[in-house]
Amino acid sequence: MTIRLTRLMLVALALAACGDSPRTDPLVATQISVVGGNEQVGMVGSVLADPLAVSVTDAADNPVPDVTVTWS
């Protein structure tokens, strides 16, 4: 009976450890990738046909929300 109870407790502990809780640590942007609008040609100061679009991700390739990208 003791072995059975021990196994049951270990399984319950393992399942509890595998929970899908939300991230609590902040994501750190480590990479920026072009998504669209690249390879356009235009005069300086003019509006291009397609907007420039990028994706900002962390080291695990997760998208990082609310990042300000400044073009120069």
Short mmCIF file of C-alpha atoms in Angstrom, two decimals:
data_model
loop_
_atom_site.label_atom_id
_atom_site.label_comp_id
_atom_site.label_asym_id
_atom_site.label_seq_id
_atom_site.Cartn_x
_atom_site.Cartn_y
_atom_site.Cartn_z
CA MET A 1 0.00 0.00 0.00
CA THR A 2 2.85 2.42 0.77
CA ILE A 3 4.47 1.93 -2.66
CA ARG A 4 1.15 2.58 -4.37
CA LEU A 5 0.59 5.78 -2.39
CA THR A 6 4.16 6.93 -3.12
CA ARG A 7 3.68 6.36 -6.86
CA LEU A 8 0.38 8.22 -6.80
CA MET A 9 1.99 11.18 -5.02
CA LEU A 10 4.89 11.25 -7.50
CA VAL A 11 2.51 11.25 -10.46
CA ALA A 12 0.44 14.05 -8.89
CA LEU A 13 3.59 16.09 -8.24
CA ALA A 14 4.83 15.56 -11.81
CA LEU A 15 1.49 16.68 -13.25
CA ALA A 16 1.43 19.76 -11.05
CA ALA A 17 4.94 20.70 -12.20
CA CYS A 18 3.87 20.51 -15.85
CA GLY A 19 1.25 23.24 -15.54
CA ASP A 20 0.87 25.86 -18.24
CA SER A 21 1.15 29.01 -16.16
CA PRO A 22 1.68 32.39 -17.84
CA ARG A 23 5.17 33.87 -18.05
CA THR A 24 6.10 36.16 -15.21
CA ASP A 25 9.55 37.19 -16.43
CA PRO A 26 9.70 40.07 -18.93
CA LEU A 27 10.62 39.23 -22.51
CA VAL A 28 13.88 40.78 -23.71
CA ALA A 29 14.10 41.72 -27.37
CA THR A 30 17.15 40.09 -28.96
CA GLN A 31 16.33 39.98 -32.67
CA ILE A 32 14.58 42.10 -35.28
CA SER A 33 13.57 40.61 -38.64
CA VAL A 34 12.11 42.21 -41.77
CA VAL A 35 8.55 41.04 -42.43
CA GLY A 36 7.61 43.30 -45.33
CA GLY A 37 8.28 46.49 -47.22
CA ASN A 38 11.96 45.87 -47.89
CA GLU A 39 13.70 46.36 -51.27
CA GLN A 40 11.66 49.45 -52.18
CA VAL A 41 13.14 52.41 -54.00
CA GLY A 42 12.03 56.01 -53.50
CA MET A 43 13.17 59.58 -53.21
CA VAL A 44 14.38 60.81 -49.82
CA GLY A 45 11.40 62.11 -47.83
CA SER A 46 8.79 60.48 -50.08
CA VAL A 47 6.18 57.98 -48.91
CA LEU A 48 6.87 54.41 -50.03
CA ALA A 49 4.13 52.22 -51.54
CA ASP A 50 4.32 49.57 -48.80
CA PRO A 51 4.92 50.22 -45.09
CA LEU A 52 8.06 48.81 -43.51
CA ALA A 53 7.21 45.93 -41.17
CA VAL A 54 9.43 44.04 -38.74
CA SER A 55 9.09 41.32 -36.14
CA VAL A 56 10.83 41.68 -32.77
CA THR A 57 11.54 38.43 -30.89
CA ASP A 58 13.38 37.18 -27.81
CA ALA A 59 16.15 34.57 -27.64
CA ALA A 60 13.58 31.74 -27.81
CA ASP A 61 11.98 33.28 -30.94
CA ASN A 62 8.88 34.41 -29.01
CA PRO A 63 7.34 37.68 -30.21
CA VAL A 64 8.02 40.63 -27.89
CA PRO A 65 4.98 42.92 -27.74
CA ASP A 66 4.87 46.71 -27.40
CA VAL A 67 8.41 47.37 -28.68
CA THR A 68 9.11 50.81 -30.14
CA VAL A 69 11.18 50.67 -33.34
CA THR A 70 12.69 53.96 -34.51
CA TRP A 71 13.67 54.31 -38.16
CA SER A 72 16.49 56.62 -39.18
#
